[in-house]
Amino acid sequence: MSRDHETPTEADTSHLMASQRITVDELAVHLSAIDLRLRQLARAAELPATPVELADTIDSLRGTASTVRELGERMTTLARIMDGDIPLRPHLPQGDPWGTAALGTDREDFGGPAVIPTQWQLLRLATEGQRDAESGRETTTYPKGMEGVPRSVLLSWESKAAAARRRRERDAAVTREVLLITCERCGAGSGEHCTTAKGWQADQAHVARQREAELRVDERLGYLGDNPVAVHA
């Protein structure tokens, strides 16, 4: 079957970006396009071909469009920050460093070092950085603050959302793999769940069977224990 006739899936993202990873600027433009399309749908729904009152749907479309527009505007600001157009404060509110300066440090109050800042940290750093610039205090930019962060760190980093999704995918794969393995403890075969000594079926597999399934899946996916060895494109 030609790929042109395949049903698109959530993982089909290559058309959204010019290279292997999407830029924040590309995110902003796509969100702007979605905002416009939602508002167009709301306008078209005012006069459907078959008369029916769609006021609630129209309001919902316009409300969603407003939310999407806010997201797009935020991504636009972040894109400008990342391009170095907006001055940033060189440190976080509690004085903790970020970017290259955070390498090898720790933050007792908030966990690990902020080598890769969050969007909210960057937006706050920008707000405070603009005030500092107006007052003549020292500022920096995102490119300067991140200069020196090893490329290996940048390439191996993934968002919490990506890590959580890959963990769910891994766990689902283990659940499927368990049923392909014969359990040495209770004798459950392919497609069968483990059973107790009394013959009761259980959702939880015996430890050895579960362990074997996890080892197989982790080897296929590139996991080492609970941690992914490589971040897939």
PDB file of C-alpha atoms in Angstrom:
ATOM      1  CA  MET A   1       0.000   0.000   0.000  1.00  0.00           C
ATOM      2  CA  SER A   2       1.286   3.454  -0.890  1.00  0.00           C
ATOM      3  CA  ARG A   3       2.070   5.690   2.049  1.00  0.00           C
ATOM      4  CA  ASP A   4      -0.136   8.326   0.419  1.00  0.00           C
ATOM      5  CA  HIS A   5      -3.136   6.190   1.368  1.00  0.00           C
ATOM      6  CA  GLU A   6      -2.031   5.398   4.921  1.00  0.00           C
ATOM      7  CA  THR A   7      -3.926   6.917   7.815  1.00  0.00           C
ATOM      8  CA  PRO A   8      -1.834   9.660   9.477  1.00  0.00           C
ATOM      9  CA  THR A   9      -0.775   8.995  13.044  1.00  0.00           C
ATOM     10  CA  GLU A  10       0.471  11.130  15.922  1.00  0.00           C
ATOM     11  CA  ALA A  11       4.027  10.059  15.109  1.00  0.00           C
ATOM     12  CA  ASP A  12       3.851  11.458  11.549  1.00  0.00           C
ATOM     13  CA  THR A  13       5.570  14.783  12.267  1.00  0.00           C
ATOM     14  CA  SER A  14       8.208  15.110   9.539  1.00  0.00           C
ATOM     15  CA  HIS A  15       6.019  17.495   7.508  1.00  0.00           C
ATOM     16  CA  LEU A  16       5.979  19.944  10.433  1.00  0.00           C
ATOM     17  CA  MET A  17       9.690  20.689  10.396  1.00  0.00           C
ATOM     18  CA  ALA A  18      12.478  21.489   7.966  1.00  0.00           C
ATOM     19  CA  SER A  19      15.050  19.265   9.726  1.00  0.00           C
ATOM     20  CA  GLN A  20      15.025  16.345  12.149  1.00  0.00           C
ATOM     21  CA  ARG A  21      13.715  18.406  15.061  1.00  0.00           C
ATOM     22  CA  ILE A  22      11.134  21.156  15.111  1.00  0.00           C
ATOM     23  CA  THR A  23      12.215  24.688  15.976  1.00  0.00           C
ATOM     24  CA  VAL A  24      10.275  26.889  18.374  1.00  0.00           C
ATOM     25  CA  ASP A  25       9.785  29.329  15.494  1.00  0.00           C
ATOM     26  CA  GLU A  26       8.154  26.553  13.455  1.00  0.00           C
ATOM     27  CA  LEU A  27       5.919  25.741  16.433  1.00  0.00           C
ATOM     28  CA  ALA A  28       4.825  29.388  16.583  1.00  0.00           C
ATOM     29  CA  VAL A  29       3.933  29.505  12.883  1.00  0.00           C
ATOM     30  CA  HIS A  30       2.000  26.224  12.997  1.00  0.00           C
ATOM     31  CA  LEU A  31       0.048  27.394  16.041  1.00  0.00           C
ATOM     32  CA  SER A  32      -0.791  30.638  14.235  1.00  0.00           C
ATOM     33  CA  ALA A  33      -2.115  28.633  11.290  1.00  0.00           C
ATOM     34  CA  ILE A  34      -4.235  26.467  13.594  1.00  0.00           C
ATOM     35  CA  ASP A  35      -5.609  29.577  15.314  1.00  0.00           C
ATOM     36  CA  LEU A  36      -6.714  30.998  11.961  1.00  0.00           C
ATOM     37  CA  ARG A  37      -8.260  27.707  10.835  1.00  0.00           C
ATOM     38  CA  LEU A  38     -10.260  27.403  14.070  1.00  0.00           C
ATOM     39  CA  ARG A  39     -11.582  30.950  13.699  1.00  0.00           C
ATOM     40  CA  GLN A  40     -12.477  30.230  10.072  1.00  0.00           C
ATOM     41  CA  LEU A  41     -14.375  27.104  11.130  1.00  0.00           C
ATOM     42  CA  ALA A  42     -16.230  29.099  13.769  1.00  0.00           C
ATOM     43  CA  ARG A  43     -17.240  31.670  11.154  1.00  0.00           C
ATOM     44  CA  ALA A  44     -18.336  28.980   8.658  1.00  0.00           C
ATOM     45  CA  ALA A  45     -20.363  27.218  11.370  1.00  0.00           C
ATOM     46  CA  GLU A  46     -22.556  30.299  11.730  1.00  0.00           C
ATOM     47  CA  LEU A  47     -24.405  29.232   8.554  1.00  0.00           C
ATOM     48  CA  PRO A  48     -24.366  25.424   8.205  1.00  0.00           C
ATOM     49  CA  ALA A  49     -25.881  23.858   5.055  1.00  0.00           C
ATOM     50  CA  THR A  50     -28.572  22.225   7.167  1.00  0.00           C
ATOM     51  CA  PRO A  51     -30.007  24.697   9.686  1.00  0.00           C
ATOM     52  CA  VAL A  52     -28.971  23.812  13.244  1.00  0.00           C
ATOM     53  CA  GLU A  53     -27.948  26.096  16.096  1.00  0.00           C
ATOM     54  CA  LEU A  54     -24.217  25.585  16.711  1.00  0.00           C
ATOM     55  CA  ALA A  55     -23.671  28.509  19.105  1.00  0.00           C
ATOM     56  CA  ASP A  56     -21.960  26.380  21.770  1.00  0.00           C
ATOM     57  CA  THR A  57     -19.657  24.762  19.208  1.00  0.00           C
ATOM     58  CA  ILE A  58     -18.817  28.155  17.718  1.00  0.00           C
ATOM     59  CA  ASP A  59     -17.983  29.560  21.145  1.00  0.00           C
ATOM     60  CA  SER A  60     -15.840  26.499  21.870  1.00  0.00           C
ATOM     61  CA  LEU A  61     -13.956  26.873  18.573  1.00  0.00           C
ATOM     62  CA  ARG A  62     -13.283  30.548  19.254  1.00  0.00           C
ATOM     63  CA  GLY A  63     -12.219  29.818  22.841  1.00  0.00           C
ATOM     64  CA  THR A  64      -9.819  27.108  21.657  1.00  0.00           C
ATOM     65  CA  ALA A  65      -8.494  29.482  18.989  1.00  0.00           C
ATOM     66  CA  SER A  66      -7.765  32.068  21.682  1.00  0.00           C
ATOM     67  CA  THR A  67      -5.834  29.482  23.715  1.00  0.00           C
ATOM     68  CA  VAL A  68      -3.880  28.384  20.641  1.00  0.00           C
ATOM     69  CA  ARG A  69      -3.120  32.014  19.796  1.00  0.00           C
ATOM     70  CA  GLU A  70      -1.677  32.584  23.282  1.00  0.00           C
ATOM     71  CA  LEU A  71       0.505  29.506  22.872  1.00  0.00           C
ATOM     72  CA  GLY A  72       1.720  30.761  19.508  1.00  0.00           C
ATOM     73  CA  GLU A  73       2.574  34.181  20.905  1.00  0.00           C
ATOM     74  CA  ARG A  74       4.499  32.537  23.744  1.00  0.00           C
ATOM     75  CA  MET A  75       6.450  30.415  21.249  1.00  0.00           C
ATOM     76  CA  THR A  76       7.233  33.540  19.225  1.00  0.00           C
ATOM     77  CA  THR A  77       8.690  35.199  22.311  1.00  0.00           C
ATOM     78  CA  LEU A  78      10.707  32.077  23.106  1.00  0.00           C
ATOM     79  CA  ALA A  79      12.003  31.956  19.524  1.00  0.00           C
ATOM     80  CA  ARG A  80      13.235  35.540  19.855  1.00  0.00           C
ATOM     81  CA  ILE A  81      14.856  34.670  23.188  1.00  0.00           C
ATOM     82  CA  MET A  82      16.643  31.702  21.644  1.00  0.00           C
ATOM     83  CA  ASP A  83      17.839  33.818  18.735  1.00  0.00           C
ATOM     84  CA  GLY A  84      19.404  36.248  21.215  1.00  0.00           C
ATOM     85  CA  ASP A  85      17.085  39.182  20.509  1.00  0.00           C
ATOM     86  CA  ILE A  86      15.997  39.573  24.146  1.00  0.00           C
ATOM     87  CA  PRO A  87      18.363  40.201  27.093  1.00  0.00           C
ATOM     88  CA  LEU A  88      18.234  37.692  29.934  1.00  0.00           C
ATOM     89  CA  ARG A  89      19.223  37.810  33.577  1.00  0.00           C
ATOM     90  CA  PRO A  90      22.400  35.714  34.053  1.00  0.00           C
ATOM     91  CA  HIS A  91      20.969  33.776  36.997  1.00  0.00           C
ATOM     92  CA  LEU A  92      17.671  32.378  38.281  1.00  0.00           C
ATOM     93  CA  PRO A  93      15.711  34.162  41.047  1.00  0.00           C
ATOM     94  CA  GLN A  94      17.487  32.340  43.883  1.00  0.00           C
ATOM     95  CA  GLY A  95      20.849  33.095  42.312  1.00  0.00           C
ATOM     96  CA  ASP A  96      21.263  29.651  40.741  1.00  0.00           C
ATOM     97  CA  PRO A  97      23.076  29.562  37.388  1.00  0.00           C
ATOM     98  CA  TRP A  98      21.553  28.245  34.167  1.00  0.00           C
ATOM     99  CA  GLY A  99      22.932  26.972  30.881  1.00  0.00           C
ATOM    100  CA  THR A 100      26.682  26.429  30.665  1.00  0.00           C
ATOM    101  CA  ALA A 101      27.217  27.985  34.106  1.00  0.00           C
ATOM    102  CA  ALA A 102      24.976  25.304  35.634  1.00  0.00           C
ATOM    103  CA  LEU A 103      27.093  22.379  34.430  1.00  0.00           C
ATOM    104  CA  GLY A 104      28.368  20.409  37.412  1.00  0.00           C
ATOM    105  CA  THR A 105      26.182  22.294  39.890  1.00  0.00           C
ATOM    106  CA  ASP A 106      23.121  21.265  41.876  1.00  0.00           C
ATOM    107  CA  ARG A 107      20.065  23.064  43.189  1.00  0.00           C
ATOM    108  CA  GLU A 108      19.121  21.920  46.656  1.00  0.00           C
ATOM    109  CA  ASP A 109      15.662  23.517  46.573  1.00  0.00           C
ATOM    110  CA  PHE A 110      14.643  22.500  43.060  1.00  0.00           C
ATOM    111  CA  GLY A 111      16.517  19.328  42.181  1.00  0.00           C
ATOM    112  CA  GLY A 112      19.106  19.091  39.448  1.00  0.00           C
ATOM    113  CA  PRO A 113      20.962  21.900  37.674  1.00  0.00           C
ATOM    114  CA  ALA A 114      19.117  24.096  35.166  1.00  0.00           C
ATOM    115  CA  VAL A 115      21.435  23.401  32.231  1.00  0.00           C
ATOM    116  CA  ILE A 116      18.382  23.252  29.966  1.00  0.00           C
ATOM    117  CA  PRO A 117      16.019  26.009  31.165  1.00  0.00           C
ATOM    118  CA  THR A 118      12.254  25.552  31.041  1.00  0.00           C
ATOM    119  CA  GLN A 119      10.095  27.896  29.000  1.00  0.00           C
ATOM    120  CA  TRP A 120       8.841  29.548  32.189  1.00  0.00           C
ATOM    121  CA  GLN A 121      12.364  30.107  33.463  1.00  0.00           C
ATOM    122  CA  LEU A 122      13.341  31.707  30.149  1.00  0.00           C
ATOM    123  CA  LEU A 123      10.288  33.951  30.091  1.00  0.00           C
ATOM    124  CA  ARG A 124      11.012  35.128  33.635  1.00  0.00           C
ATOM    125  CA  LEU A 125      14.691  35.593  32.838  1.00  0.00           C
ATOM    126  CA  ALA A 126      13.594  37.723  29.864  1.00  0.00           C
ATOM    127  CA  THR A 127      11.243  39.865  31.952  1.00  0.00           C
ATOM    128  CA  GLU A 128      13.930  40.457  34.553  1.00  0.00           C
ATOM    129  CA  GLY A 129      16.643  40.835  31.906  1.00  0.00           C
ATOM    130  CA  GLN A 130      14.789  43.637  30.166  1.00  0.00           C
ATOM    131  CA  ARG A 131      14.456  45.484  33.480  1.00  0.00           C
ATOM    132  CA  ASP A 132      18.164  44.911  34.176  1.00  0.00           C
ATOM    133  CA  ALA A 133      19.091  46.234  30.726  1.00  0.00           C
ATOM    134  CA  GLU A 134      17.055  49.388  31.309  1.00  0.00           C
ATOM    135  CA  SER A 135      18.811  49.858  34.670  1.00  0.00           C
ATOM    136  CA  GLY A 136      22.274  49.297  33.217  1.00  0.00           C
ATOM    137  CA  ARG A 137      22.836  46.010  35.051  1.00  0.00           C
ATOM    138  CA  GLU A 138      24.590  43.015  33.518  1.00  0.00           C
ATOM    139  CA  THR A 139      22.567  40.814  31.182  1.00  0.00           C
ATOM    140  CA  THR A 140      23.259  37.962  28.822  1.00  0.00           C
ATOM    141  CA  THR A 141      21.501  36.241  25.924  1.00  0.00           C
ATOM    142  CA  TYR A 142      20.364  32.677  25.369  1.00  0.00           C
ATOM    143  CA  PRO A 143      23.108  31.882  22.807  1.00  0.00           C
ATOM    144  CA  LYS A 144      25.785  33.236  25.177  1.00  0.00           C
ATOM    145  CA  GLY A 145      24.311  31.477  28.194  1.00  0.00           C
ATOM    146  CA  MET A 146      24.193  28.129  26.381  1.00  0.00           C
ATOM    147  CA  GLU A 147      27.549  28.481  24.623  1.00  0.00           C
ATOM    148  CA  GLY A 148      29.759  25.676  25.874  1.00  0.00           C
ATOM    149  CA  VAL A 149      27.039  23.171  26.723  1.00  0.00           C
ATOM    150  CA  PRO A 150      28.360  19.917  25.182  1.00  0.00           C
ATOM    151  CA  ARG A 151      26.607  18.872  21.990  1.00  0.00           C
ATOM    152  CA  SER A 152      26.154  15.412  23.499  1.00  0.00           C
ATOM    153  CA  VAL A 153      24.039  16.957  26.274  1.00  0.00           C
ATOM    154  CA  LEU A 154      21.877  18.854  23.783  1.00  0.00           C
ATOM    155  CA  LEU A 155      21.338  15.802  21.574  1.00  0.00           C
ATOM    156  CA  SER A 156      20.594  13.399  24.431  1.00  0.00           C
ATOM    157  CA  TRP A 157      18.142  15.733  26.194  1.00  0.00           C
ATOM    158  CA  GLU A 158      14.426  15.053  25.877  1.00  0.00           C
ATOM    159  CA  SER A 159      11.404  16.693  27.444  1.00  0.00           C
ATOM    160  CA  LYS A 160       9.501  15.234  30.392  1.00  0.00           C
ATOM    161  CA  ALA A 161       6.570  14.655  28.038  1.00  0.00           C
ATOM    162  CA  ALA A 162       8.735  12.619  25.649  1.00  0.00           C
ATOM    163  CA  ALA A 163      10.236  10.584  28.489  1.00  0.00           C
ATOM    164  CA  ALA A 164       6.787   9.843  29.922  1.00  0.00           C
ATOM    165  CA  ARG A 165       5.446   8.833  26.508  1.00  0.00           C
ATOM    166  CA  ARG A 166       8.369   6.534  25.830  1.00  0.00           C
ATOM    167  CA  ARG A 167       7.926   4.983  29.279  1.00  0.00           C
ATOM    168  CA  ARG A 168       4.248   4.282  28.506  1.00  0.00           C
ATOM    169  CA  GLU A 169       5.194   2.804  25.142  1.00  0.00           C
ATOM    170  CA  ARG A 170       7.856   0.662  26.803  1.00  0.00           C
ATOM    171  CA  ASP A 171       5.450  -0.618  29.455  1.00  0.00           C
ATOM    172  CA  ALA A 172       2.824  -1.422  26.815  1.00  0.00           C
ATOM    173  CA  ALA A 173       5.427  -3.326  24.787  1.00  0.00           C
ATOM    174  CA  VAL A 174       6.417  -5.314  27.898  1.00  0.00           C
ATOM    175  CA  THR A 175       2.779  -6.213  28.525  1.00  0.00           C
ATOM    176  CA  ARG A 176       2.501  -7.574  24.979  1.00  0.00           C
ATOM    177  CA  GLU A 177       5.869  -9.338  25.170  1.00  0.00           C
ATOM    178  CA  VAL A 178       4.934 -11.196  28.371  1.00  0.00           C
ATOM    179  CA  LEU A 179       2.214 -13.094  26.507  1.00  0.00           C
ATOM    180  CA  LEU A 180       4.750 -14.301  23.917  1.00  0.00           C
ATOM    181  CA  ILE A 181       6.877 -16.038  26.557  1.00  0.00           C
ATOM    182  CA  THR A 182       6.146 -19.371  28.189  1.00  0.00           C
ATOM    183  CA  CYS A 183       6.121 -19.045  31.960  1.00  0.00           C
ATOM    184  CA  GLU A 184       8.437 -21.591  33.584  1.00  0.00           C
ATOM    185  CA  ARG A 185       6.648 -21.148  36.910  1.00  0.00           C
ATOM    186  CA  CYS A 186       3.028 -21.902  35.986  1.00  0.00           C
ATOM    187  CA  GLY A 187       3.341 -23.162  32.413  1.00  0.00           C
ATOM    188  CA  ALA A 188       1.268 -20.365  30.831  1.00  0.00           C
ATOM    189  CA  GLY A 189       1.938 -20.419  27.093  1.00  0.00           C
ATOM    190  CA  SER A 190       1.748 -17.914  24.284  1.00  0.00           C
ATOM    191  CA  GLY A 191      -1.310 -15.711  24.655  1.00  0.00           C
ATOM    192  CA  GLU A 192      -2.056 -17.025  28.152  1.00  0.00           C
ATOM    193  CA  HIS A 193      -1.924 -15.127  31.437  1.00  0.00           C
ATOM    194  CA  CYS A 194      -0.108 -16.539  34.429  1.00  0.00           C
ATOM    195  CA  THR A 195      -2.120 -18.495  36.957  1.00  0.00           C
ATOM    196  CA  THR A 196      -1.890 -19.107  40.684  1.00  0.00           C
ATOM    197  CA  ALA A 197      -1.317 -22.518  42.254  1.00  0.00           C
ATOM    198  CA  LYS A 198      -5.116 -22.800  42.500  1.00  0.00           C
ATOM    199  CA  GLY A 199      -5.454 -22.123  38.771  1.00  0.00           C
ATOM    200  CA  TRP A 200      -6.755 -18.568  39.083  1.00  0.00           C
ATOM    201  CA  GLN A 201      -5.802 -16.308  36.182  1.00  0.00           C
ATOM    202  CA  ALA A 202      -3.776 -13.224  37.125  1.00  0.00           C
ATOM    203  CA  ASP A 203      -2.990  -9.972  35.318  1.00  0.00           C
ATOM    204  CA  GLN A 204       0.463  -9.866  36.916  1.00  0.00           C
ATOM    205  CA  ALA A 205       2.997 -12.266  35.390  1.00  0.00           C
ATOM    206  CA  HIS A 206       5.410 -14.292  37.497  1.00  0.00           C
ATOM    207  CA  VAL A 207       8.675 -12.466  38.158  1.00  0.00           C
ATOM    208  CA  ALA A 208      10.891 -14.531  35.840  1.00  0.00           C
ATOM    209  CA  ARG A 209       8.473 -14.187  32.928  1.00  0.00           C
ATOM    210  CA  GLN A 210       8.095 -10.442  33.547  1.00  0.00           C
ATOM    211  CA  ARG A 211      11.855  -9.992  33.799  1.00  0.00           C
ATOM    212  CA  GLU A 212      12.459 -11.828  30.521  1.00  0.00           C
ATOM    213  CA  ALA A 213       9.868  -9.656  28.758  1.00  0.00           C
ATOM    214  CA  GLU A 214      11.469  -6.478  30.104  1.00  0.00           C
ATOM    215  CA  LEU A 215      14.939  -7.594  29.005  1.00  0.00           C
ATOM    216  CA  ARG A 216      13.733  -8.325  25.479  1.00  0.00           C
ATOM    217  CA  VAL A 217      11.879  -5.055  25.101  1.00  0.00           C
ATOM    218  CA  ASP A 218      14.632  -2.929  26.628  1.00  0.00           C
ATOM    219  CA  GLU A 219      17.168  -4.474  24.268  1.00  0.00           C
ATOM    220  CA  ARG A 220      14.953  -3.651  21.272  1.00  0.00           C
ATOM    221  CA  LEU A 221      14.226  -0.081  22.392  1.00  0.00           C
ATOM    222  CA  GLY A 222      17.707   0.725  23.640  1.00  0.00           C
ATOM    223  CA  TYR A 223      16.924   1.018  27.335  1.00  0.00           C
ATOM    224  CA  LEU A 224      19.329   0.444  30.196  1.00  0.00           C
ATOM    225  CA  GLY A 225      17.233  -0.297  33.267  1.00  0.00           C
ATOM    226  CA  ASP A 226      14.813   2.616  33.588  1.00  0.00           C
ATOM    227  CA  ASN A 227      16.866   4.953  31.419  1.00  0.00           C
ATOM    228  CA  PRO A 228      16.897   5.245  27.616  1.00  0.00           C
ATOM    229  CA  VAL A 229      20.372   4.808  26.210  1.00  0.00           C
ATOM    230  CA  ALA A 230      19.570   6.828  23.093  1.00  0.00           C
ATOM    231  CA  VAL A 231      16.902   9.339  22.207  1.00  0.00           C
ATOM    232  CA  HIS A 232      15.193   8.250  19.007  1.00  0.00           C
ATOM    233  CA  ALA A 233      14.510  10.818  16.304  1.00  0.00           C
TER     234      ALA A 233
END
